[in-house]
Coordinates of C-alpha atoms and ligand atoms in Angstrom, one line a residue:
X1 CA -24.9 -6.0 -3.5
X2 CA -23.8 -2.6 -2.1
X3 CA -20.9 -3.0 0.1
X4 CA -20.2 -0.4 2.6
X5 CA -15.9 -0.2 3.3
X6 CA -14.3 1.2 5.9
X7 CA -10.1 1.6 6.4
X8 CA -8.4 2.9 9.4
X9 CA -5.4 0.6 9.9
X10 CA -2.5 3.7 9.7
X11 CA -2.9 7.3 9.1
X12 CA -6.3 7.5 6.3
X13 CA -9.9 7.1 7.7
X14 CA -11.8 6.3 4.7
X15 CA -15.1 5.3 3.7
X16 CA -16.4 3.8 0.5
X17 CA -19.8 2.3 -1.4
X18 CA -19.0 0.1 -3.7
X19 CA -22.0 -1.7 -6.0
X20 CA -21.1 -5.4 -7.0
X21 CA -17.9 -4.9 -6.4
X22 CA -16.6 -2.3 -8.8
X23 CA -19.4 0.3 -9.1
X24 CA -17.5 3.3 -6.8
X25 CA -20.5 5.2 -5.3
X26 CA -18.1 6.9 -3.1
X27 CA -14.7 6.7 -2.6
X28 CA -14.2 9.3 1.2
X29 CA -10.4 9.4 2.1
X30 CA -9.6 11.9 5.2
X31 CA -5.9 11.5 5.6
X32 CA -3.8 12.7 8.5
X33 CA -0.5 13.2 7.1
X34 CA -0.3 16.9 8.1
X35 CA -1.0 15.6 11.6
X36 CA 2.0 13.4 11.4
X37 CA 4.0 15.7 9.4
X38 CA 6.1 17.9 12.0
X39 CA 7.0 14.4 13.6
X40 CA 8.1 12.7 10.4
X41 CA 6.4 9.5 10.9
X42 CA 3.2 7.7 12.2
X43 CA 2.4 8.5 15.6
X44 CA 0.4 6.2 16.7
X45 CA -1.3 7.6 19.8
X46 CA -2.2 10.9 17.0
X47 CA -3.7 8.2 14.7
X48 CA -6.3 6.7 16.9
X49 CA -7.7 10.1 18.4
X50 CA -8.2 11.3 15.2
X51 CA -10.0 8.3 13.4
X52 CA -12.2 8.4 16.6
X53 CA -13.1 12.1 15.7
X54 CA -13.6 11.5 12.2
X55 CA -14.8 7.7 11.4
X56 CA -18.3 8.6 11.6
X57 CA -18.3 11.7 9.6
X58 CA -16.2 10.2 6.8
X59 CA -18.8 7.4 6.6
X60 CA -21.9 9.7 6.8
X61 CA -20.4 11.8 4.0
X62 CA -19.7 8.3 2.5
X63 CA -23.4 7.4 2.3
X64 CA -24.2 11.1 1.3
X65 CA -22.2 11.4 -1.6
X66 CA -23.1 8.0 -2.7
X67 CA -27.0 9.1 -2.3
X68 CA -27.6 6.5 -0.4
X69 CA -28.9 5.5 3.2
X70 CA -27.3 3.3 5.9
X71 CA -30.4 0.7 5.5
X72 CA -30.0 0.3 1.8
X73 CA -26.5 -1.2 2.3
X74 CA -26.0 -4.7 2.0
X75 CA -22.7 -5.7 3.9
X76 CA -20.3 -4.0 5.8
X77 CA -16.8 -4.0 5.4
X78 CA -13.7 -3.3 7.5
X79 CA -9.7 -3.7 7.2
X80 CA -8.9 -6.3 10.5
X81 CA -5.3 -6.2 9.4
X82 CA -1.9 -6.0 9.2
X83 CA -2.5 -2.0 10.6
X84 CA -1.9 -0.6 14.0
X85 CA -3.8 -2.0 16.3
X86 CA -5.3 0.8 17.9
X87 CA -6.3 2.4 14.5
X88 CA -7.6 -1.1 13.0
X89 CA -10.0 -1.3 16.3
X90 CA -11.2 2.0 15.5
X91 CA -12.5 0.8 11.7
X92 CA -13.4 -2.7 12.8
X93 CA -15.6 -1.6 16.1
X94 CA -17.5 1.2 13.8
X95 CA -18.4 -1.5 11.7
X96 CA -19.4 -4.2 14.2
X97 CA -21.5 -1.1 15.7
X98 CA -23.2 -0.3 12.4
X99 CA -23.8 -4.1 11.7
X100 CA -25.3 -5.0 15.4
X101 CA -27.2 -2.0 15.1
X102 CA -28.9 -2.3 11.6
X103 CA -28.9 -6.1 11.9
X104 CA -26.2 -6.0 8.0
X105 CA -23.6 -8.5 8.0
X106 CA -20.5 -7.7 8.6
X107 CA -16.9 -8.8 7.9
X108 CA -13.1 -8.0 8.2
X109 CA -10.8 -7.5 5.3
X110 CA -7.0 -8.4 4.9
X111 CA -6.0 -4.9 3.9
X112 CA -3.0 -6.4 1.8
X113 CA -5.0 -8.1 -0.6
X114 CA -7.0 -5.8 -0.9
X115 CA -4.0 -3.3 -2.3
X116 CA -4.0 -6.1 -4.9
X117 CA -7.5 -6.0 -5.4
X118 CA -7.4 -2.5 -6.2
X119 CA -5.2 -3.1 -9.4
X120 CA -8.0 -6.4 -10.4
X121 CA -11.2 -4.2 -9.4
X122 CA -11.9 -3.5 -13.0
X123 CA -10.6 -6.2 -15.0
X124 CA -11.2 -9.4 -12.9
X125 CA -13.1 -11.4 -16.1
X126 CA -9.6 -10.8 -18.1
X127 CA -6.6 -11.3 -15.8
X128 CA -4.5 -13.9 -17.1
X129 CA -3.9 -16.2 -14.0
X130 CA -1.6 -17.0 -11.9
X131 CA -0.1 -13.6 -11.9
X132 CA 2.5 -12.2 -10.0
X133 CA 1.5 -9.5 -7.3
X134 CA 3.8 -6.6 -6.0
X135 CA 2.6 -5.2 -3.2
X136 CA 4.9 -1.6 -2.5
X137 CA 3.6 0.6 0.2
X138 CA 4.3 2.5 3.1
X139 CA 4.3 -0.1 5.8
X140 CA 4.8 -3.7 3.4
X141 CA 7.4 -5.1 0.3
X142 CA 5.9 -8.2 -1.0
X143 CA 6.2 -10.7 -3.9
X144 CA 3.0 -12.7 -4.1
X145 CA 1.9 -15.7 -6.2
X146 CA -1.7 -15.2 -7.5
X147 CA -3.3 -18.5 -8.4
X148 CA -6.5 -16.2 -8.6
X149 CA -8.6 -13.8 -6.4
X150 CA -8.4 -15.3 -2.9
X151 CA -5.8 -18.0 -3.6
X152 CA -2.1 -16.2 -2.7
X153 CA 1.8 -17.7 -1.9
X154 CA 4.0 -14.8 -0.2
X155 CA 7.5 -15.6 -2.3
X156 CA 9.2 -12.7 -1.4
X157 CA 8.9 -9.8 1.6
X158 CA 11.3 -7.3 3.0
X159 CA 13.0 -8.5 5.8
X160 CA 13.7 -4.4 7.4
X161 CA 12.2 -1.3 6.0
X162 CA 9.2 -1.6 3.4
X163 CA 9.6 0.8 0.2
X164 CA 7.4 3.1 1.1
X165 CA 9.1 3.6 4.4
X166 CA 12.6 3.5 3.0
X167 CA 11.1 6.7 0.6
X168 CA 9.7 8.4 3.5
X169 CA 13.1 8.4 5.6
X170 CA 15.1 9.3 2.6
X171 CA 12.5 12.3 1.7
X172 CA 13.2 12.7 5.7
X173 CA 16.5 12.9 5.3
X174 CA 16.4 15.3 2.7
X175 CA 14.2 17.6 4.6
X176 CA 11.3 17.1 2.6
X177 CA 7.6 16.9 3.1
X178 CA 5.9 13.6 4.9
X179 CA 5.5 11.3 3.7
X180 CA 7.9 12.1 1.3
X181 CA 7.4 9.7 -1.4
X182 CA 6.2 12.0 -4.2
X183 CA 8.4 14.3 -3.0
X184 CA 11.6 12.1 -4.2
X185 CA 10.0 11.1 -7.4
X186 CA 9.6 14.9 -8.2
X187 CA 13.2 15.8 -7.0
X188 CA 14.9 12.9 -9.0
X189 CA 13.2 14.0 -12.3
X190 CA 16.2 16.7 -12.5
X191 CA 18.4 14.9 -11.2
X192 CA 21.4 12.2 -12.4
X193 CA 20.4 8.5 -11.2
X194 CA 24.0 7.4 -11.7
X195 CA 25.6 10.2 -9.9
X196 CA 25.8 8.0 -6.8
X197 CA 26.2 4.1 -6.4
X198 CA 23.8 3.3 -4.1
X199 CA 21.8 -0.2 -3.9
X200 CA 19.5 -2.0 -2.0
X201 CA 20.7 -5.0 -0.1
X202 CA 20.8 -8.7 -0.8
X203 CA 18.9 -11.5 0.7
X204 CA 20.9 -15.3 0.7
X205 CA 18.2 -17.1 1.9
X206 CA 16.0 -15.6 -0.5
X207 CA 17.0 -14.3 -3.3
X208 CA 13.3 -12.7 -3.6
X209 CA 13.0 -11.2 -0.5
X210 CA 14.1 -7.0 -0.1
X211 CA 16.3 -4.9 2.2
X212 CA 16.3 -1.4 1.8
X213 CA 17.4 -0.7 5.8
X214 CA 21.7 -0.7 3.5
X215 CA 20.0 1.5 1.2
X216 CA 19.2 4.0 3.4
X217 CA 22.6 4.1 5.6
X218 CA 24.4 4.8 2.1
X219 CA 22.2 7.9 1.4
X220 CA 22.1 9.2 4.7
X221 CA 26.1 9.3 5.1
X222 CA 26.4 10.4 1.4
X223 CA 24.1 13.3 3.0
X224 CA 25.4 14.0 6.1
X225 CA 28.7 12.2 6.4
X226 CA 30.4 8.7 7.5
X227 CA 29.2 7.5 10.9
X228 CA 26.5 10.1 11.1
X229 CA 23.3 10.2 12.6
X230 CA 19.7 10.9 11.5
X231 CA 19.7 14.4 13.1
X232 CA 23.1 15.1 12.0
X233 CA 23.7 18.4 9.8
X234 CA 23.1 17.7 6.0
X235 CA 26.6 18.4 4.5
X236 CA 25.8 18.4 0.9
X237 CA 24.8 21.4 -1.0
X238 CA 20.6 22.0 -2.1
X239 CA 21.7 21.8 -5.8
X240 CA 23.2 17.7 -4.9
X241 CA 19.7 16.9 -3.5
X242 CA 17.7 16.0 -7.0
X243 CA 21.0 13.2 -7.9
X244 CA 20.4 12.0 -4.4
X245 CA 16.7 11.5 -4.9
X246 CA 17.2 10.1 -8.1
X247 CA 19.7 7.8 -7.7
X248 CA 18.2 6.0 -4.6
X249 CA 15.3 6.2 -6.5
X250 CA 17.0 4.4 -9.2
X251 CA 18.8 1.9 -6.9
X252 CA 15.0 1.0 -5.2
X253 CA 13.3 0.9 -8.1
X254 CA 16.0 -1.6 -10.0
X255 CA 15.6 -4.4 -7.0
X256 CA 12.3 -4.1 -7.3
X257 CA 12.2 -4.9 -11.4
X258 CA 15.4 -7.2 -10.5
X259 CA 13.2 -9.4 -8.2
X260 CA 10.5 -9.4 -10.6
X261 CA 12.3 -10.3 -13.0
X262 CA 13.4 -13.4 -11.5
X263 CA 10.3 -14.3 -10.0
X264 CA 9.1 -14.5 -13.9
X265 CA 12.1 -16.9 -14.7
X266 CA 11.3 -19.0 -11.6
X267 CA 7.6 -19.8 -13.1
X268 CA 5.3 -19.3 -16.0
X269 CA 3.7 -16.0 -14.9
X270 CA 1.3 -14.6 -17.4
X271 CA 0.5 -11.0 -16.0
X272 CA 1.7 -8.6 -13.0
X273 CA -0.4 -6.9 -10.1
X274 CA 0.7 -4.3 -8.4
X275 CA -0.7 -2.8 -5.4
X276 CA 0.1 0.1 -2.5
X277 CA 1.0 3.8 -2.7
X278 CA 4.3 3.4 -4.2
X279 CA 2.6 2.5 -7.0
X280 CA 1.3 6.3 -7.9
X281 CA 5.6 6.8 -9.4
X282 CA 5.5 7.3 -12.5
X283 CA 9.1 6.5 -12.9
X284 CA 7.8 2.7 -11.5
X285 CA 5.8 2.8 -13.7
X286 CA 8.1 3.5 -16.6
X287 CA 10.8 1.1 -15.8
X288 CA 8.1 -1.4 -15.7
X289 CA 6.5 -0.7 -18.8
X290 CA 10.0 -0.8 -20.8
X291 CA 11.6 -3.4 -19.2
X292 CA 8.4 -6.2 -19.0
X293 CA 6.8 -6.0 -22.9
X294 CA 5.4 -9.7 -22.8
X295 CA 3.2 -9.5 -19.8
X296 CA 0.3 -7.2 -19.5
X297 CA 0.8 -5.4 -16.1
X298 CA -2.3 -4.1 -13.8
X299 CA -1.9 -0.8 -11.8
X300 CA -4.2 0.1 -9.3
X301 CA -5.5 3.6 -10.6
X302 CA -4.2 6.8 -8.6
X303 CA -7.2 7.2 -5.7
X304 CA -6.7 3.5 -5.6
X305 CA -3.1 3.6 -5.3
X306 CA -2.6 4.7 -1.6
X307 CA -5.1 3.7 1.4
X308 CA -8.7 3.6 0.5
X309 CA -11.9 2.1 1.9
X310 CA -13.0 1.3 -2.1
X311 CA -10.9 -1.6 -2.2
X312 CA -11.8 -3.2 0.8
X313 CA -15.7 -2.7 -0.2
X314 CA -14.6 -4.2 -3.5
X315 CA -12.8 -7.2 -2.2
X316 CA -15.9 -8.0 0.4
X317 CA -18.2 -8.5 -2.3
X318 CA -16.4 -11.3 -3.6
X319 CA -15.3 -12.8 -0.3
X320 CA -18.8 -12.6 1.1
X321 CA -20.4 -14.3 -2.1
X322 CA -18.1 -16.7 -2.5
X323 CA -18.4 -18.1 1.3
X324 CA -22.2 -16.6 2.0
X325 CA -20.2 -15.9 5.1
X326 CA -20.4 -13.4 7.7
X327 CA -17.4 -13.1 10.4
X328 CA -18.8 -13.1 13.6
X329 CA -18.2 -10.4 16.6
X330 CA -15.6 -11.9 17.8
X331 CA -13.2 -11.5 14.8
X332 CA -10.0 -9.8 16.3
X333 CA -7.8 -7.3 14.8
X334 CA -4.6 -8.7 13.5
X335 CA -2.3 -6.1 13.3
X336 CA 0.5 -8.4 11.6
X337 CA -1.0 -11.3 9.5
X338 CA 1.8 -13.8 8.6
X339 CA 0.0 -14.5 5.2
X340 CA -2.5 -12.9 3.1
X341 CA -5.3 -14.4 4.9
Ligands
KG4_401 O1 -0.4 2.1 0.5 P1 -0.1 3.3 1.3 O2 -1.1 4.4 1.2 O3 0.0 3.0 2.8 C1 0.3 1.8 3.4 O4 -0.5 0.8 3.3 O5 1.4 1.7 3.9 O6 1.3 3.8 0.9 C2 1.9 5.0 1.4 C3 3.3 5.1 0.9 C4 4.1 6.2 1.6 O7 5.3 5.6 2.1 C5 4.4 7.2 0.5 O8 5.6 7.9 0.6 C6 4.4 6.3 -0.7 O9 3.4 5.3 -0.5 N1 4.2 7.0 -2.0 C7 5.1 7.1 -3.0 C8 4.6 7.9 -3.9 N2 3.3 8.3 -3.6 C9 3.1 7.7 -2.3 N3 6.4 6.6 -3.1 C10 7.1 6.9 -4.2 N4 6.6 7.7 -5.2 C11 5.4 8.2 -5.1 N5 4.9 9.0 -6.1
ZN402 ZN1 -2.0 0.3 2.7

């Protein structure tokens, strides 16, 4: 079955033909971060115009790449949600177009698990179930119990800032690049993760659930002073700026093997599945890899890491074979979807 994906729910139109799937024909990924950049964060408004200007050329050049023409695809696939809604109804619409006007089925994907499909996509006969999912990206924190593909429990969210975002403001801080994730990872690798104290915050009504909005307020007047402000002067010298990056770095990273960690004592887990653009850090990846040896762990590969139409493609094949299901027209966006549904 050859799946044609589409993804528009923040700031990447992408397009993607996937066979079966995990044969990536094409994998098209037109991001607008240097749109956003001089703003430091998503503008919404920005978003939409541009996926307007470039959804059908990303999913022309999709098809092209992949040799292959609108009529031979089988299904078409969109993200319905979580997203902004004004970029989700870009993605979703195109779709609904393509599959009302070449009579293909069509249905909407729950962009979430699909950042946890990215990490199964090639080794779904040989994940050990239930697994425990991480989802870490730019607009969601998550710990998810995996009874297999398709069957989720959300143990554990963040109940402020997502990682990726808390990396993005502290990157902002910092006057670095957005989004300014890689940015920090590549500052901290000079720099002392114990110079500073910081840590992320606790949760007492869930122990598993993350706050990173504590986080942040300790960097940001380590930076620029008690009781300062986000456009306050930085007051630290350029040379202080790698310990700052890597001890946050170090403090978000530890809650997030901390919660893991006790999400494997709370049940017989027997592997991990991570998902979401903060998954591309090496250092993540290292902690990870030294601190969990019993367990085998799934990363999403690097152009599956951050938002990508494969993924969804991939994660419609199974959902549309294992319902013979198409959604129907009326399928809204749902730009926050309580559960991975
Ligand atoms: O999954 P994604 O593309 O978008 C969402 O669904 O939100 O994730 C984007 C996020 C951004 O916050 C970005 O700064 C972060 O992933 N990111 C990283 C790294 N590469 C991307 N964070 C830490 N280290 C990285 N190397
Ligand atoms: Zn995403």
């Amino acid at each position: 079955m050859r799946v044609l994906g589409i993804e528009s729910s923040c700031d990447e139109t992408a397009a993607s033909i996937v066979d079966d799937g995990k044969v990536i024909l094409s994998n098209i990924v037109s991001s607008q971060s240097a749109l956003h950049a001089p703003y430091g964060g998503v503008i919404p408004e920005l978003a939409c115009r541009r996926h307007v200007e470039v959804i059908i050329p990303v999913i022309n050049q999709a098809l092209s790449v992949a040799n292959t023409k609108l009529s031979d695809i089988d299904l078409i696939a969109a993200a319905k949600g979580p997203g902004l809604i004004g970029a989700l109804l870009i993605g979703l619409n195109a779709a609904k177009a393509l599959s009302f006007a070449m009579d293909i089925p069509f249905i909407g994907i729950n962009h979430l698990e699909a950042h946890l499909y990215a990490a199964m996509m090639d080794h779904l006969d040989h994940i050990p179930f239930p697994a425990l999912g991480l989802i870490l990206s730019g607009g969601h924190t998550a710990l998810v119990h995996i009874d297999n593909l398709g069957s989720y429990r959300v143990i554990g969210i963040t109940v402020d800032d997502a990682i990726g975002e808390a990396f993005d403001k502290v990157a902002s801080m910092l006057n670095l690049p957005y989004p300014g994730g890689r940015y920090i990872e590549e500052l901290a690798k000079t720099g002392d993760p114990y110079k500073y104290s910081f840590s992320a915050g606790k949760c007492k009504r869930n122990p598993l659930n993350f706050s990173y909005s504590g986080l942040k307020t300790n960097v940001l007047y380590a930076v620029k002073g008690q009781n300062s402000h986000k456009n306050s002067p930085l007051i630290i010298d350029e040379s202080e700026k790698q310990h700052i990056a890597a001890s946050f770095q170090r403090a978000a990273f530890s809650d997030i093997l901390n919660k893991t960690l006790t999400a494997l004592d709370q049940h017989m887990y027997r592997s991990i599945i991570l998902g979401g653009g903060v998954c591309c850090n090496q250092n993540l990846n290292a902690m990870f890899t030294e601190a969990i040896t019993t367990l085998p762990i799934f990363w999403p590969k690097p152009n599956l890491s951050c938002d990508n139409a494969a993924m969804i493609a991939g994660l419609a094949y199974h959902k549309f074979r294992d319902s013979k299901k198409a959604d129907s027209f009326d399928l809204k966006v749902m730009p926050r979807i309580p559960a991975l549904i």
